[in-house]
CSV table of C-alpha atoms in Angstrom, one decimal:
chain,number,residue,atom,x,y,z
W,12,UNK,CA,24.1,132.0,97.9
W,13,UNK,CA,27.6,130.4,97.6
W,14,UNK,CA,27.9,127.5,100.0
W,15,UNK,CA,31.5,127.7,102.0
W,16,UNK,CA,33.1,124.5,103.1
W,17,UNK,CA,33.5,124.8,106.6
W,18,UNK,CA,35.0,121.2,107.1
W,19,UNK,CA,38.1,121.5,108.6
W,20,UNK,CA,41.2,119.2,106.8
W,21,UNK,CA,42.7,116.7,108.9
W,22,UNK,CA,46.2,117.6,109.6
W,23,UNK,CA,48.7,115.5,107.9
W,24,UNK,CA,49.9,112.5,110.0
W,25,UNK,CA,53.2,112.8,111.5
W,26,UNK,CA,56.1,111.1,110.1
W,27,UNK,CA,56.8,107.7,111.0
W,28,UNK,CA,59.6,107.0,112.9
W,29,UNK,CA,62.0,104.2,111.4
W,30,UNK,CA,61.7,101.2,113.4
W,31,UNK,CA,64.9,99.9,114.9
W,32,UNK,CA,66.0,96.8,113.5
W,33,UNK,CA,66.8,93.7,115.6
W,34,UNK,CA,70.2,91.9,115.7
W,35,UNK,CA,68.9,89.2,113.5
W,36,UNK,CA,67.7,91.9,110.9
W,37,UNK,CA,71.1,93.7,111.0
W,38,UNK,CA,72.5,90.3,110.5
W,39,UNK,CA,70.6,89.6,107.5
W,40,UNK,CA,71.1,93.3,106.1
W,41,UNK,CA,75.2,92.6,106.6
W,42,UNK,CA,74.9,89.1,105.0
W,43,UNK,CA,73.2,90.7,101.7
W,44,UNK,CA,75.9,93.5,101.7
W,45,UNK,CA,78.5,90.8,101.8
W,46,UNK,CA,76.9,88.8,99.2
W,47,UNK,CA,76.4,91.8,96.7
W,48,UNK,CA,80.1,92.9,97.3
W,49,UNK,CA,81.4,89.3,96.6
W,50,UNK,CA,79.2,88.9,93.6
W,51,UNK,CA,80.6,92.3,92.1
W,52,UNK,CA,84.5,90.9,93.0
W,53,UNK,CA,83.5,87.8,91.3
W,54,UNK,CA,81.9,89.3,88.2
W,55,UNK,CA,84.9,91.6,87.5
W,56,UNK,CA,87.2,88.9,88.4
W,57,UNK,CA,85.8,86.7,85.7
W,58,UNK,CA,86.0,89.8,83.2
W,59,UNK,CA,89.7,90.0,84.3
W,60,UNK,CA,90.4,86.4,84.0
W,61,UNK,CA,89.0,86.4,80.3
W,62,UNK,CA,91.4,89.2,79.5
W,63,UNK,CA,94.7,87.3,80.7
W,64,UNK,CA,97.1,88.5,78.0
W,65,UNK,CA,96.2,92.0,78.3
W,66,UNK,CA,96.1,91.8,82.2
W,67,UNK,CA,99.7,90.0,82.5
W,68,UNK,CA,101.6,91.3,79.2
W,69,UNK,CA,100.3,95.0,79.5
W,70,UNK,CA,99.9,95.6,83.1
W,71,UNK,CA,101.4,93.0,85.7
W,72,UNK,CA,104.7,92.4,83.8
W,73,UNK,CA,105.2,95.5,82.1
W,74,UNK,CA,107.1,97.2,85.0
W,75,UNK,CA,110.1,94.9,83.9
W,76,UNK,CA,109.9,95.8,80.2
W,77,UNK,CA,112.4,98.2,78.5
W,78,UNK,CA,109.3,100.2,77.2
W,79,UNK,CA,107.5,100.7,80.4
W,80,UNK,CA,106.5,104.2,80.7
W,81,UNK,CA,108.3,105.1,83.9
W,82,UNK,CA,111.4,103.3,82.6
W,83,UNK,CA,111.5,105.4,79.6
W,84,UNK,CA,111.0,108.6,81.1
W,85,UNK,CA,113.5,108.0,83.9
W,86,UNK,CA,116.4,107.0,81.3
W,87,UNK,CA,115.4,110.2,79.1
W,88,UNK,CA,115.5,112.2,82.4
W,89,UNK,CA,119.0,110.6,83.2
W,90,UNK,CA,120.4,111.2,79.9
W,91,UNK,CA,119.5,115.0,80.5
W,92,UNK,CA,120.7,115.3,84.0
W,93,UNK,CA,123.9,112.8,83.2
W,94,UNK,CA,122.8,110.6,86.3
W,95,UNK,CA,122.6,107.1,84.9
W,96,UNK,CA,121.6,105.5,88.3
W,97,UNK,CA,118.0,107.1,87.6
W,98,UNK,CA,117.8,104.8,84.5
W,99,UNK,CA,116.2,101.7,85.6
W,100,UNK,CA,117.1,98.3,84.1
W,101,UNK,CA,114.8,95.7,85.2
W,102,UNK,CA,114.9,93.7,81.8
W,103,UNK,CA,117.6,91.4,83.2
W,104,UNK,CA,115.2,90.0,85.9
W,105,UNK,CA,114.3,86.6,84.8
W,106,UNK,CA,111.0,85.1,86.1
W,107,UNK,CA,110.4,81.5,86.5
W,108,UNK,CA,107.6,79.3,87.4
W,109,UNK,CA,109.0,76.4,89.7
W,110,UNK,CA,105.2,74.7,90.3
W,111,UNK,CA,103.1,72.6,88.1
W,112,UNK,CA,100.1,74.5,89.0
W,113,UNK,CA,101.8,77.9,89.5
W,114,UNK,CA,100.8,79.6,86.3
W,115,UNK,CA,97.0,78.7,86.5
W,116,UNK,CA,96.9,79.5,90.5
W,117,UNK,CA,98.6,82.8,89.7
W,118,UNK,CA,96.2,83.6,86.9
W,119,UNK,CA,93.3,82.9,89.4
W,120,UNK,CA,95.0,84.8,92.2
W,121,UNK,CA,95.4,88.2,89.8
W,122,UNK,CA,91.9,87.9,88.7
W,123,UNK,CA,90.6,87.9,92.2
W,124,UNK,CA,92.8,91.1,93.2
W,125,UNK,CA,91.8,92.7,89.9
W,126,UNK,CA,88.1,92.0,90.9
W,127,UNK,CA,88.7,93.5,94.3
W,128,UNK,CA,90.6,96.6,93.1
W,129,UNK,CA,87.9,97.4,90.4
W,130,UNK,CA,85.0,96.6,92.7
W,131,UNK,CA,86.3,98.7,95.5
W,132,UNK,CA,83.8,101.8,94.9
W,133,UNK,CA,80.9,99.4,95.0
W,134,UNK,CA,82.5,97.5,98.0
W,135,UNK,CA,82.6,100.9,99.8
W,136,UNK,CA,79.2,101.8,98.9
W,137,UNK,CA,77.8,98.4,100.4
W,138,UNK,CA,79.8,99.4,103.6
W,139,UNK,CA,78.3,102.8,104.0
W,140,UNK,CA,74.9,101.4,103.2
W,141,UNK,CA,75.0,99.1,106.1
W,142,UNK,CA,76.4,101.6,108.6
W,143,UNK,CA,74.5,104.8,107.4
W,144,UNK,CA,71.1,104.1,109.5
W,145,UNK,CA,73.5,104.3,112.6
W,146,UNK,CA,74.7,107.7,111.7
W,147,UNK,CA,73.4,110.9,112.9
W,148,UNK,CA,71.8,113.3,110.3
W,149,UNK,CA,74.7,115.4,110.3
W,150,UNK,CA,77.1,112.5,109.7
W,151,UNK,CA,74.9,111.2,106.9
W,152,UNK,CA,75.4,114.1,104.4
W,153,UNK,CA,79.3,113.1,104.3
W,154,UNK,CA,78.5,109.5,103.1
W,155,UNK,CA,78.1,110.0,99.4
W,156,UNK,CA,81.2,112.2,99.2
W,157,UNK,CA,83.2,109.9,101.5
W,158,UNK,CA,82.6,107.0,99.0
W,159,UNK,CA,83.7,109.1,96.1
W,160,UNK,CA,86.8,110.5,98.0
W,161,UNK,CA,87.9,106.9,99.2
W,162,UNK,CA,87.7,105.6,95.9
W,163,UNK,CA,89.7,108.4,94.1
W,164,UNK,CA,92.4,108.3,96.6
W,165,UNK,CA,92.7,104.5,96.5
W,166,UNK,CA,92.8,104.7,92.7
W,167,UNK,CA,95.6,107.3,93.0
W,168,UNK,CA,97.6,105.6,95.5
W,169,UNK,CA,97.5,102.3,93.4
W,170,UNK,CA,98.4,104.2,90.1
W,171,UNK,CA,101.2,106.1,92.0
W,172,UNK,CA,102.7,102.9,93.4
W,173,UNK,CA,102.3,100.9,90.0
W,174,UNK,CA,104.0,103.6,88.1
W,175,UNK,CA,106.7,104.7,90.6
W,176,UNK,CA,107.1,102.7,93.8
W,177,UNK,CA,106.7,99.2,92.0
W,178,UNK,CA,109.3,99.9,89.3
W,179,UNK,CA,111.9,101.3,92.0
W,180,UNK,CA,111.0,98.2,94.4
W,181,UNK,CA,111.6,95.7,91.6
W,182,UNK,CA,114.8,97.5,90.3
W,183,UNK,CA,116.3,97.4,94.0
W,184,UNK,CA,115.2,93.8,95.1
W,185,UNK,CA,115.6,92.3,92.0
W,186,UNK,CA,119.2,93.6,91.3
W,187,UNK,CA,120.3,93.2,94.8
W,188,UNK,CA,123.3,90.7,95.4
W,189,UNK,CA,124.9,89.3,98.5
W,190,UNK,CA,127.5,87.6,96.1
W,191,UNK,CA,128.0,87.7,92.3
W,192,UNK,CA,127.9,83.7,92.6
W,193,UNK,CA,124.1,83.9,93.4
W,194,UNK,CA,121.9,84.9,90.3
W,195,UNK,CA,118.4,86.3,90.8
W,196,UNK,CA,116.0,84.1,89.3
W,197,UNK,CA,112.6,85.3,90.8
W,198,UNK,CA,109.9,83.0,91.1
W,199,UNK,CA,106.3,84.3,89.5
W,200,UNK,CA,104.7,83.8,92.8
W,201,UNK,CA,107.1,86.2,94.5
W,202,UNK,CA,106.9,88.7,91.9
W,203,UNK,CA,103.4,88.7,91.8
W,204,UNK,CA,103.1,89.1,95.6
W,205,UNK,CA,105.5,92.2,95.4
W,206,UNK,CA,103.5,93.9,92.8
W,207,UNK,CA,100.2,93.1,94.4
W,208,UNK,CA,101.2,93.9,97.9
W,209,UNK,CA,103.0,96.8,97.4
W,210,UNK,CA,100.3,98.6,95.2
W,211,UNK,CA,97.4,97.9,97.4
W,212,UNK,CA,99.6,98.8,100.7
W,213,UNK,CA,100.2,102.2,98.9
W,214,UNK,CA,96.6,102.5,97.8
W,215,UNK,CA,95.6,102.1,101.6
W,216,UNK,CA,98.1,104.5,102.6
W,217,UNK,CA,96.6,107.3,100.4
W,218,UNK,CA,93.4,106.9,102.3
W,219,UNK,CA,95.1,108.5,105.5
W,220,UNK,CA,93.2,111.8,104.9
W,221,UNK,CA,89.9,110.1,105.2
W,222,UNK,CA,91.2,108.0,108.5
W,223,UNK,CA,92.3,111.5,109.9
W,224,UNK,CA,88.7,112.9,109.3
W,225,UNK,CA,87.1,110.4,110.9
W,226,UNK,CA,89.4,109.7,113.8
W,227,UNK,CA,89.4,113.5,114.5
W,228,UNK,CA,85.7,113.7,114.4
W,229,UNK,CA,85.1,111.0,116.9
W,230,UNK,CA,87.9,112.5,119.3
W,231,UNK,CA,90.4,110.0,119.0
W,232,UNK,CA,93.0,112.1,117.0
W,233,UNK,CA,94.1,115.7,117.2
W,234,UNK,CA,95.8,118.1,114.9
W,235,UNK,CA,98.6,118.7,117.7
W,236,UNK,CA,99.2,114.7,117.7
W,237,UNK,CA,100.0,114.9,114.2
W,238,UNK,CA,102.2,117.9,114.1
W,239,UNK,CA,104.1,116.6,116.9
W,240,UNK,CA,104.8,113.6,115.1
W,241,UNK,CA,105.5,115.3,111.7
W,242,UNK,CA,109.3,115.1,112.1
W,243,UNK,CA,109.2,111.3,113.1
W,244,UNK,CA,106.9,110.4,109.9
W,245,UNK,CA,109.4,112.4,107.6
W,246,UNK,CA,112.2,110.3,108.9
W,247,UNK,CA,110.1,107.2,108.3
W,248,UNK,CA,109.7,108.3,104.9
W,249,UNK,CA,113.1,109.1,104.1
W,250,UNK,CA,114.2,105.7,105.2
W,251,UNK,CA,111.8,104.0,103.1
W,252,UNK,CA,112.3,105.8,100.0
W,253,UNK,CA,116.0,105.4,100.4
W,254,UNK,CA,115.8,101.7,100.9
W,255,UNK,CA,113.4,101.1,97.7
W,256,UNK,CA,115.1,103.9,95.4
W,257,UNK,CA,118.4,104.1,93.3
W,258,UNK,CA,121.1,105.9,95.5
W,259,UNK,CA,120.2,109.7,94.2
W,260,UNK,CA,118.2,112.4,95.6
W,261,UNK,CA,115.9,112.9,92.9
W,262,UNK,CA,114.4,109.5,93.3
W,263,UNK,CA,113.9,109.9,97.0
W,264,UNK,CA,112.2,113.0,96.5
W,265,UNK,CA,109.8,111.5,94.0
W,266,UNK,CA,108.7,109.1,96.5
W,267,UNK,CA,108.6,111.4,99.5
W,268,UNK,CA,106.9,114.5,98.4
W,269,UNK,CA,103.4,112.8,97.4
W,270,UNK,CA,103.2,110.9,100.7
W,271,UNK,CA,104.4,113.9,102.7
W,272,UNK,CA,101.9,115.8,101.0
W,273,UNK,CA,99.2,113.6,102.0
W,274,UNK,CA,100.4,113.8,105.9
W,275,UNK,CA,100.3,117.7,105.7
W,276,UNK,CA,96.8,117.5,103.9
W,277,UNK,CA,95.7,115.3,107.0
W,278,UNK,CA,96.8,117.9,109.5
W,279,UNK,CA,94.9,120.6,107.4
W,280,UNK,CA,91.8,118.5,107.6
W,281,UNK,CA,92.4,117.4,111.2
W,282,UNK,CA,92.3,121.3,112.0
W,283,UNK,CA,89.0,122.0,110.5
W,284,UNK,CA,87.5,119.0,111.9
W,285,UNK,CA,88.7,119.5,115.5
W,286,UNK,CA,87.5,122.9,115.4
W,287,UNK,CA,84.0,122.2,114.3
W,288,UNK,CA,83.9,119.4,116.9
W,289,UNK,CA,84.8,121.9,119.6
W,290,UNK,CA,82.3,124.3,118.5
W,291,UNK,CA,79.6,121.8,118.4
W,292,UNK,CA,80.5,120.7,121.9
W,293,UNK,CA,80.3,124.4,123.1
W,294,UNK,CA,76.6,124.9,121.7
């Protein structure tokens, strides 16, 4: 007769709960996150340092050249519509170095900034890997998408600034005169500071939908607040665009529309997140 095995199988052990890390363990984890992020910035910064000619001639100093893409497109459009104010002329701007170590320090600074921009997605990944254990399971599913969306928005913001905001800003500030007796000889450090600060600032501004998402999710922001302050936001954007753009409506619209679109997108995101949060609290 066939023998049957009546031995009962032991049930699988319950899943082990993740051990809560101590303060010093969290501090050690944070230290390694910072070390890896800094290492990524340094490695990419060294690469940028090596490609000095390309970085400076093709990227940093390109907005003041006549063959810059934005300058060519605006000049062609100016000829079509008959508004010559649209045609930017930054070629007369003379950039000078007034310090012995100025060009070397500028080279170092730009290399580090290039490393930060290029390593931005990885830095976000390290930030998320540090805070992810503290998130709820429902919040962890957003982590991967958040890193991707933040990286894309930041990249779009930097590119939008570089190809539009930066040339317009240089054209306005570089040609502005309080008197014809004062010539605009711009120092290298001043020019670099303007290009980098404007590009990074707009890149951060483009993260607005992400900030709105998380602030609304934790209850610090509501769609009603954004809608209530919509008109003030529009006025601020119009004032900023009027300052940095040539005196024509087309240039102002080119600057305002993308930024205004981000604000409207943020309102839509806030509505959806706020509705989900209220539904979750009602359960």
